[in-house]
């Protein structure tokens, strides 16, 4: 999953007499979605957003535990927020500091032990009770840690009206993961796989369209394992769900992320050929090109399995933009294993990728494996892999020069008159045009390509 580039706060004005909150999001798109739902609930309860924590009655960090760096960043932020809380207390103002997200779930009470300024720790399964929990903290002054998996459908309980901050909206359809890759904390922080019922998703998709969305990105930690309940209790696959959502008036584009190779079924592959609204891009993490390491990672597929899925995907949807995640320096990784990953990358040709140094995570099996790879070697291998991936991204982007892209414009650019959008292949693109084109899909002649983005000229209507 990609990192959010920019988290738009839905409210910016804050009348002097109302309560204000500051919310910061770390990690993947699932956290971005959860933050949006929390913001909607806070708006309903009379809060307005501020981007300065010194003005905030309520501070929420929505955190990520995937790698050590991500988790440690939270503690350094909390140190600064404690100082702000103390300053505000000297002015007679109360501040409630909340840690939400995957660090909250994984570390629980350890957080209030390490940083006693924290008032509330709330795991991802309890967001529908956020208002009650904040109320209890305010009333009693107690510190609360709420990290139970209670098996309630929190989505059904989150009833504040949906709003969008961009014409491209996220919709979480599945949460949790049963795969237990040996390096990964997600099965422990998000719990077992759960798919939301089809009717709920259709209803939420319509609400997003009414609020201004034209593109939906369906989210799940393991989104292609989706098997939600349809009419009369029948189980519905991701491909079938996409078909249902594509029938909703106003939904012009659909994407989904993140998929696991093991769940890349044939009906989903042919959906890329048959459903016009399903965009020609696929994020399918492979992690490594070495079968020995894939087995040690418990990935349930080999390099050859992955390549054969990619062949099928390419023949169903020629020109599809492929992307992946990679881990270098997994315990026991040899030069031969690292070379196997490079060979797989050369064979596939990725449009975009995310690559990370292996980070041992507490409680995961791989953190106890022998033969941990030295940091310097991880860095060396990461640089070699990233050089190849960056070259492939540039090649993919350069091949678009002279072509016509369909682009959804999402926001204003930094320069005057500039718009920023995404091509159907998910490439970032800049073009000059009026702000009224935000939310519209236009044909754009691609004139320039860099590694991270394209430039184009909007065709006359
Ligand atoms: N649901 C997603 C996983 C989210 S984590 C999926 O299955 O793809 C996103 C990426 O972070 C993973 O694909 C993996 O490449 C990386 N990652 C996960 N755990 C890691 C760890 N312990 N060290 C380094 N990278 C890790
Ligand atoms: Fe983590 Fe593996 Fe599940 Fe992805 S599939 S969330 S990497 S355990
Ligand atoms: Fe991070 Fe949790 Fe997402 S660990 S990547 S925020 S599921």
PDB file of N, CA, C and O in Angstrom, residues 356-380:
ATOM      1  N   UNK A 356      11.370  -1.816   0.725  1.00  0.00           N
ATOM      2  CA  UNK A 356      11.682  -1.540   2.122  1.00  0.00           C
ATOM      3  C   UNK A 356      12.783  -2.467   2.601  1.00  0.00           C
ATOM      4  O   UNK A 356      12.869  -3.612   2.158  1.00  0.00           O
ATOM      5  N   UNK A 357      13.568  -1.964   3.578  1.00  0.00           N
ATOM      6  CA  UNK A 357      14.488  -2.849   4.285  1.00  0.00           C
ATOM      7  C   UNK A 357      13.680  -3.636   5.306  1.00  0.00           C
ATOM      8  O   UNK A 357      12.818  -3.049   5.982  1.00  0.00           O
ATOM      9  N   UNK A 358      13.960  -4.909   5.425  1.00  0.00           N
ATOM     10  CA  UNK A 358      13.263  -5.719   6.420  1.00  0.00           C
ATOM     11  C   UNK A 358      13.452  -5.105   7.809  1.00  0.00           C
ATOM     12  O   UNK A 358      14.563  -4.765   8.217  1.00  0.00           O
ATOM     13  N   UNK A 359      12.362  -4.975   8.526  1.00  0.00           N
ATOM     14  CA  UNK A 359      12.384  -4.419   9.881  1.00  0.00           C
ATOM     15  C   UNK A 359      11.772  -5.455  10.821  1.00  0.00           C
ATOM     16  O   UNK A 359      10.597  -5.803  10.676  1.00  0.00           O
ATOM     17  N   UNK A 360      12.567  -6.011  11.742  1.00  0.00           N
ATOM     18  CA  UNK A 360      12.018  -7.043  12.628  1.00  0.00           C
ATOM     19  C   UNK A 360      10.927  -6.448  13.513  1.00  0.00           C
ATOM     20  O   UNK A 360      11.151  -5.412  14.141  1.00  0.00           O
ATOM     21  N   UNK A 361       9.761  -7.066  13.554  1.00  0.00           N
ATOM     22  CA  UNK A 361       8.651  -6.545  14.339  1.00  0.00           C
ATOM     23  C   UNK A 361       8.357  -7.462  15.509  1.00  0.00           C
ATOM     24  O   UNK A 361       8.262  -8.687  15.333  1.00  0.00           O
ATOM     25  N   UNK A 362       8.200  -6.892  16.686  1.00  0.00           N
ATOM     26  CA  UNK A 362       7.980  -7.707  17.893  1.00  0.00           C
ATOM     27  C   UNK A 362       6.774  -8.639  17.715  1.00  0.00           C
ATOM     28  O   UNK A 362       5.739  -8.213  17.201  1.00  0.00           O
ATOM     29  N   UNK A 363       6.943  -9.880  18.103  1.00  0.00           N
ATOM     30  CA  UNK A 363       5.821 -10.828  18.067  1.00  0.00           C
ATOM     31  C   UNK A 363       5.641 -11.533  16.738  1.00  0.00           C
ATOM     32  O   UNK A 363       4.851 -12.467  16.638  1.00  0.00           O
ATOM     33  N   UNK A 364       6.350 -11.120  15.683  1.00  0.00           N
ATOM     34  CA  UNK A 364       6.222 -11.827  14.402  1.00  0.00           C
ATOM     35  C   UNK A 364       7.282 -12.930  14.331  1.00  0.00           C
ATOM     36  O   UNK A 364       8.374 -12.769  14.875  1.00  0.00           O
ATOM     37  N   UNK A 365       6.971 -14.051  13.656  1.00  0.00           N
ATOM     38  CA  UNK A 365       7.930 -15.167  13.630  1.00  0.00           C
ATOM     39  C   UNK A 365       9.311 -14.770  13.107  1.00  0.00           C
ATOM     40  O   UNK A 365      10.331 -15.154  13.687  1.00  0.00           O
ATOM     41  N   UNK A 366       9.378 -13.980  12.027  1.00  0.00           N
ATOM     42  CA  UNK A 366      10.676 -13.705  11.396  1.00  0.00           C
ATOM     43  C   UNK A 366      11.618 -12.915  12.299  1.00  0.00           C
ATOM     44  O   UNK A 366      12.840 -12.972  12.121  1.00  0.00           O
ATOM     45  N   UNK A 367      11.054 -12.193  13.282  1.00  0.00           N
ATOM     46  CA  UNK A 367      11.937 -11.408  14.153  1.00  0.00           C
ATOM     47  C   UNK A 367      12.815 -12.338  15.001  1.00  0.00           C
ATOM     48  O   UNK A 367      13.862 -11.921  15.487  1.00  0.00           O
ATOM     49  N   UNK A 368      12.382 -13.609  15.134  1.00  0.00           N
ATOM     50  CA  UNK A 368      13.181 -14.567  15.895  1.00  0.00           C
ATOM     51  C   UNK A 368      14.055 -15.453  15.024  1.00  0.00           C
ATOM     52  O   UNK A 368      14.765 -16.319  15.539  1.00  0.00           O
ATOM     53  N   UNK A 369      13.993 -15.284  13.694  1.00  0.00           N
ATOM     54  CA  UNK A 369      14.814 -16.122  12.813  1.00  0.00           C
ATOM     55  C   UNK A 369      16.293 -15.782  12.997  1.00  0.00           C
ATOM     56  O   UNK A 369      16.641 -14.637  13.283  1.00  0.00           O
ATOM     57  N   UNK A 370      17.154 -16.806  12.799  1.00  0.00           N
ATOM     58  CA  UNK A 370      18.600 -16.543  12.803  1.00  0.00           C
ATOM     59  C   UNK A 370      18.982 -15.787  11.536  1.00  0.00           C
ATOM     60  O   UNK A 370      18.121 -15.432  10.733  1.00  0.00           O
ATOM     61  N   UNK A 371      20.290 -15.571  11.379  1.00  0.00           N
ATOM     62  CA  UNK A 371      20.826 -14.981  10.140  1.00  0.00           C
ATOM     63  C   UNK A 371      20.181 -13.653   9.763  1.00  0.00           C
ATOM     64  O   UNK A 371      19.811 -13.432   8.614  1.00  0.00           O
ATOM     65  N   UNK A 372      19.982 -12.746  10.736  1.00  0.00           N
ATOM     66  CA  UNK A 372      19.505 -11.405  10.388  1.00  0.00           C
ATOM     67  C   UNK A 372      20.576 -10.741   9.519  1.00  0.00           C
ATOM     68  O   UNK A 372      21.770 -10.911   9.744  1.00  0.00           O
ATOM     69  N   UNK A 373      20.157 -10.031   8.505  1.00  0.00           N
ATOM     70  CA  UNK A 373      21.095  -9.429   7.546  1.00  0.00           C
ATOM     71  C   UNK A 373      21.608  -8.097   8.105  1.00  0.00           C
ATOM     72  O   UNK A 373      20.817  -7.294   8.590  1.00  0.00           O
ATOM     73  N   UNK A 374      22.939  -7.878   8.040  1.00  0.00           N
ATOM     74  CA  UNK A 374      23.477  -6.612   8.561  1.00  0.00           C
ATOM     75  C   UNK A 374      22.892  -5.398   7.822  1.00  0.00           C
ATOM     76  O   UNK A 374      22.605  -5.471   6.623  1.00  0.00           O
ATOM     77  N   UNK A 375      22.753  -4.298   8.574  1.00  0.00           N
ATOM     78  CA  UNK A 375      22.125  -3.082   8.064  1.00  0.00           C
ATOM     79  C   UNK A 375      22.800  -2.573   6.777  1.00  0.00           C
ATOM     80  O   UNK A 375      22.117  -2.184   5.812  1.00  0.00           O
ATOM     81  N   UNK A 376      24.121  -2.597   6.756  1.00  0.00           N
ATOM     82  CA  UNK A 376      24.843  -2.041   5.598  1.00  0.00           C
ATOM     83  C   UNK A 376      24.538  -2.838   4.328  1.00  0.00           C
ATOM     84  O   UNK A 376      24.398  -2.276   3.237  1.00  0.00           O
ATOM     85  N   UNK A 377      24.380  -4.147   4.485  1.00  0.00           N
ATOM     86  CA  UNK A 377      24.082  -4.988   3.328  1.00  0.00           C
ATOM     87  C   UNK A 377      22.641  -4.746   2.864  1.00  0.00           C
ATOM     88  O   UNK A 377      22.351  -4.706   1.664  1.00  0.00           O
ATOM     89  N   UNK A 378      21.733  -4.551   3.826  1.00  0.00           N
ATOM     90  CA  UNK A 378      20.344  -4.210   3.468  1.00  0.00           C
ATOM     91  C   UNK A 378      20.328  -2.936   2.628  1.00  0.00           C
ATOM     92  O   UNK A 378      19.643  -2.863   1.607  1.00  0.00           O
ATOM     93  N   UNK A 379      21.096  -1.941   3.084  1.00  0.00           N
ATOM     94  CA  UNK A 379      21.126  -0.655   2.363  1.00  0.00           C
ATOM     95  C   UNK A 379      21.643  -0.846   0.946  1.00  0.00           C
ATOM     96  O   UNK A 379      21.053  -0.344  -0.016  1.00  0.00           O
ATOM     97  N   UNK A 380      22.728  -1.611   0.824  1.00  0.00           N
ATOM     98  CA  UNK A 380      23.326  -1.851  -0.496  1.00  0.00           C
ATOM     99  C   UNK A 380      22.323  -2.520  -1.439  1.00  0.00           C
ATOM    100  O   UNK A 380      22.139  -2.110  -2.581  1.00  0.00           O
TER     101      UNK A 380
END
